PDB file of C-alpha atoms in Angstrom:
ATOM      1  CA  MET X   1      19.172 -20.500   8.375  1.00  0.00           C
ATOM      2  CA  SER X   2      15.881 -21.889   9.557  1.00  0.00           C
ATOM      3  CA  GLU X   3      14.527 -18.328   9.722  1.00  0.00           C
ATOM      4  CA  LEU X   4      15.201 -17.913   5.990  1.00  0.00           C
ATOM      5  CA  ARG X   5      13.390 -21.163   5.255  1.00  0.00           C
ATOM      6  CA  GLY X   6      10.414 -19.987   7.310  1.00  0.00           C
ATOM      7  CA  LEU X   7      10.325 -16.643   5.530  1.00  0.00           C
ATOM      8  CA  ALA X   8      10.530 -18.373   2.144  1.00  0.00           C
ATOM      9  CA  ARG X   9       7.677 -20.734   3.098  1.00  0.00           C
ATOM     10  CA  GLN X  10       5.485 -17.735   3.917  1.00  0.00           C
ATOM     11  CA  ALA X  11       6.455 -15.726   0.803  1.00  0.00           C
ATOM     12  CA  GLU X  12       2.841 -15.554  -0.401  1.00  0.00           C
ATOM     13  CA  GLU X  13       1.692 -14.126   2.936  1.00  0.00           C
ATOM     14  CA  PHE X  14       4.354 -11.401   2.751  1.00  0.00           C
ATOM     15  CA  GLU X  15       3.284 -10.640  -0.829  1.00  0.00           C
ATOM     16  CA  LYS X  16      -0.334 -10.192   0.302  1.00  0.00           C
ATOM     17  CA  LEU X  17       0.899  -7.662   2.863  1.00  0.00           C
ATOM     18  CA  LYS X  18       2.984  -5.923   0.148  1.00  0.00           C
ATOM     19  CA  VAL X  19       6.178  -6.670   2.063  1.00  0.00           C
ATOM     20  CA  LYS X  20       9.525  -7.426   0.434  1.00  0.00           C
ATOM     21  CA  ILE X  21      11.856  -9.699   2.383  1.00  0.00           C
ATOM     22  CA  VAL X  22      15.557  -8.936   1.927  1.00  0.00           C
ATOM     23  CA  ALA X  23      18.316 -10.835   3.702  1.00  0.00           C
ATOM     24  CA  LEU X  24      21.740  -9.235   3.934  1.00  0.00           C
ATOM     25  CA  SER X  25      24.966 -11.110   4.582  1.00  0.00           C
ATOM     26  CA  VAL X  26      28.650 -10.248   4.898  1.00  0.00           C
ATOM     27  CA  ASP X  27      29.345 -13.389   2.871  1.00  0.00           C
ATOM     28  CA  ASP X  28      30.487 -13.112  -0.725  1.00  0.00           C
ATOM     29  CA  GLN X  29      28.113 -13.063  -3.687  1.00  0.00           C
ATOM     30  CA  SER X  30      28.654 -16.741  -4.517  1.00  0.00           C
ATOM     31  CA  HIS X  31      27.641 -17.827  -1.007  1.00  0.00           C
ATOM     32  CA  ALA X  32      24.645 -15.472  -1.042  1.00  0.00           C
ATOM     33  CA  HIS X  33      23.510 -17.004  -4.339  1.00  0.00           C
ATOM     34  CA  ASP X  34      23.826 -20.533  -2.934  1.00  0.00           C
ATOM     35  CA  VAL X  35      21.732 -19.565   0.102  1.00  0.00           C
ATOM     36  CA  TRP X  36      19.142 -17.872  -2.156  1.00  0.00           C
ATOM     37  CA  ASP X  37      18.902 -21.015  -4.255  1.00  0.00           C
ATOM     38  CA  LYS X  38      18.995 -23.713  -1.562  1.00  0.00           C
ATOM     39  CA  VAL X  39      17.660 -22.139   1.618  1.00  0.00           C
ATOM     40  CA  GLY X  40      15.556 -19.253   0.332  1.00  0.00           C
ATOM     41  CA  SER X  41      13.985 -21.381  -2.396  1.00  0.00           C
ATOM     42  CA  ARG X  42      14.466 -18.383  -4.726  1.00  0.00           C
ATOM     43  CA  LYS X  43      11.520 -16.697  -3.000  1.00  0.00           C
ATOM     44  CA  ILE X  44      13.351 -14.029  -1.021  1.00  0.00           C
ATOM     45  CA  THR X  45      16.128 -11.644  -1.976  1.00  0.00           C
ATOM     46  CA  ILE X  46      19.521 -12.328  -0.425  1.00  0.00           C
ATOM     47  CA  LEU X  47      22.149  -9.635  -0.871  1.00  0.00           C
ATOM     48  CA  SER X  48      25.876  -9.806  -0.317  1.00  0.00           C
ATOM     49  CA  ASP X  49      27.586  -7.033   1.664  1.00  0.00           C
ATOM     50  CA  PRO X  50      31.156  -8.379   1.996  1.00  0.00           C
ATOM     51  CA  GLY X  51      32.555  -4.959   2.962  1.00  0.00           C
ATOM     52  CA  ALA X  52      29.727  -4.592   5.516  1.00  0.00           C
ATOM     53  CA  GLY X  53      28.933  -1.053   4.328  1.00  0.00           C
ATOM     54  CA  VAL X  54      25.165  -1.392   4.663  1.00  0.00           C
ATOM     55  CA  ILE X  55      25.496  -3.462   7.821  1.00  0.00           C
ATOM     56  CA  ARG X  56      27.608  -0.684   9.385  1.00  0.00           C
ATOM     57  CA  LYS X  57      25.087   2.000   8.357  1.00  0.00           C
ATOM     58  CA  TYR X  58      22.374   0.160  10.299  1.00  0.00           C
ATOM     59  CA  GLY X  59      24.675  -0.290  13.316  1.00  0.00           C
ATOM     60  CA  LEU X  60      24.644  -4.074  13.002  1.00  0.00           C
ATOM     61  CA  LEU X  61      28.346  -4.906  12.847  1.00  0.00           C
ATOM     62  CA  HIS X  62      29.881  -6.971  15.625  1.00  0.00           C
ATOM     63  CA  ALA X  63      33.538  -6.039  15.275  1.00  0.00           C
ATOM     64  CA  HIS X  64      35.806  -9.042  15.815  1.00  0.00           C
ATOM     65  CA  GLY X  65      32.726 -11.162  16.557  1.00  0.00           C
ATOM     66  CA  ALA X  66      34.436 -14.262  15.174  1.00  0.00           C
ATOM     67  CA  GLY X  67      37.988 -13.877  16.418  1.00  0.00           C
ATOM     68  CA  GLU X  68      39.577 -11.303  14.138  1.00  0.00           C
ATOM     69  CA  GLN X  69      36.679 -11.358  11.678  1.00  0.00           C
ATOM     70  CA  ASP X  70      33.802  -8.870  11.775  1.00  0.00           C
ATOM     71  CA  ILE X  71      30.335 -10.396  11.589  1.00  0.00           C
ATOM     72  CA  ALA X  72      26.821  -9.054  11.246  1.00  0.00           C
ATOM     73  CA  LEU X  73      24.495  -9.204  14.235  1.00  0.00           C
ATOM     74  CA  ARG X  74      21.443 -11.333  13.448  1.00  0.00           C
ATOM     75  CA  THR X  75      18.765  -8.717  13.208  1.00  0.00           C
ATOM     76  CA  THR X  76      15.253  -8.413  11.841  1.00  0.00           C
ATOM     77  CA  VAL X  77      14.390  -4.874  10.721  1.00  0.00           C
ATOM     78  CA  LEU X  78      11.031  -3.650   9.431  1.00  0.00           C
ATOM     79  CA  ILE X  79      11.335  -0.592   7.192  1.00  0.00           C
ATOM     80  CA  ASP X  80       8.257   1.118   5.793  1.00  0.00           C
ATOM     81  CA  PRO X  81       7.878   2.219   2.140  1.00  0.00           C
ATOM     82  CA  HIS X  82       9.246   5.653   3.076  1.00  0.00           C
ATOM     83  CA  GLY X  83      12.474   4.229   4.499  1.00  0.00           C
ATOM     84  CA  VAL X  84      11.454   4.716   8.132  1.00  0.00           C
ATOM     85  CA  GLU X  85      12.471   1.953  10.507  1.00  0.00           C
ATOM     86  CA  LYS X  86       9.356   0.671  12.301  1.00  0.00           C
ATOM     87  CA  TRP X  87      10.747  -2.246  14.289  1.00  0.00           C
ATOM     88  CA  ARG X  88      14.080  -3.889  15.022  1.00  0.00           C
ATOM     89  CA  ARG X  89      15.004  -7.034  16.869  1.00  0.00           C
ATOM     90  CA  VAL X  90      18.669  -7.805  17.442  1.00  0.00           C
ATOM     91  CA  SER X  91      18.924 -11.475  18.339  1.00  0.00           C
ATOM     92  CA  GLN X  92      21.412 -12.465  21.006  1.00  0.00           C
ATOM     93  CA  SER X  93      21.314 -16.153  20.070  1.00  0.00           C
ATOM     94  CA  VAL X  94      19.709 -18.484  17.553  1.00  0.00           C
ATOM     95  CA  PRO X  95      16.723 -19.259  19.831  1.00  0.00           C
ATOM     96  CA  ASP X  96      16.162 -15.491  20.148  1.00  0.00           C
ATOM     97  CA  ILE X  97      15.569 -15.031  16.398  1.00  0.00           C
ATOM     98  CA  PRO X  98      11.917 -14.076  15.848  1.00  0.00           C
ATOM     99  CA  THR X  99       9.739 -16.724  14.265  1.00  0.00           C
ATOM    100  CA  THR X 100       8.054 -16.024  10.960  1.00  0.00           C
ATOM    101  CA  GLU X 101       4.779 -15.701  12.860  1.00  0.00           C
ATOM    102  CA  GLU X 102       6.263 -13.066  15.194  1.00  0.00           C
ATOM    103  CA  THR X 103       7.618 -11.140  12.210  1.00  0.00           C
ATOM    104  CA  LEU X 104       4.259 -11.296  10.424  1.00  0.00           C
ATOM    105  CA  ALA X 105       2.515 -10.069  13.582  1.00  0.00           C
ATOM    106  CA  LYS X 106       4.873  -7.068  13.842  1.00  0.00           C
ATOM    107  CA  ILE X 107       4.267  -6.242  10.173  1.00  0.00           C
ATOM    108  CA  LYS X 108       0.483  -6.388  10.619  1.00  0.00           C
ATOM    109  CA  GLU X 109       0.717  -4.315  13.804  1.00  0.00           C
ATOM    110  CA  SER X 110       2.803  -1.689  12.014  1.00  0.00           C
ATOM    111  CA  GLN X 111       0.455  -1.567   9.028  1.00  0.00           C
ATOM    112  CA  THR X 112      -2.577  -1.195  11.288  1.00  0.00           C
ATOM    113  CA  ALA X 113      -0.905   1.630  13.232  1.00  0.00           C
ATOM    114  CA  THR X 114      -0.039   3.409   9.972  1.00  0.00           C
ATOM    115  CA  LYS X 115      -3.688   3.312   8.795  1.00  0.00           C
ATOM    116  CA  GLN X 116      -4.978   4.925  11.988  1.00  0.00           C
TER     117      GLN X 116
END
């Protein structure tokens, strides 16, 4: 959850770039609200997808990833205002999760490429 804390700490920077951060979890709505309140500092949107419908649509479901339970792959996805995916990073482990700085750099790179 350190990545959520980092994203929340940089909320103003994302706002300046006109970027909306949305976290998606297979956990129930109550858990998502607790994370939004405690970890996300109420600065980023955290959605609950307990049936994993959205997670499946993006191809991010790890079937039986936790024994018999399906889990979401930890992934950072950058989607432009037109709904076009610009960048995706599926993390294989916690150390592989992109830092907030890496995510900001990819956003800036994508925005610069779009302007050209």
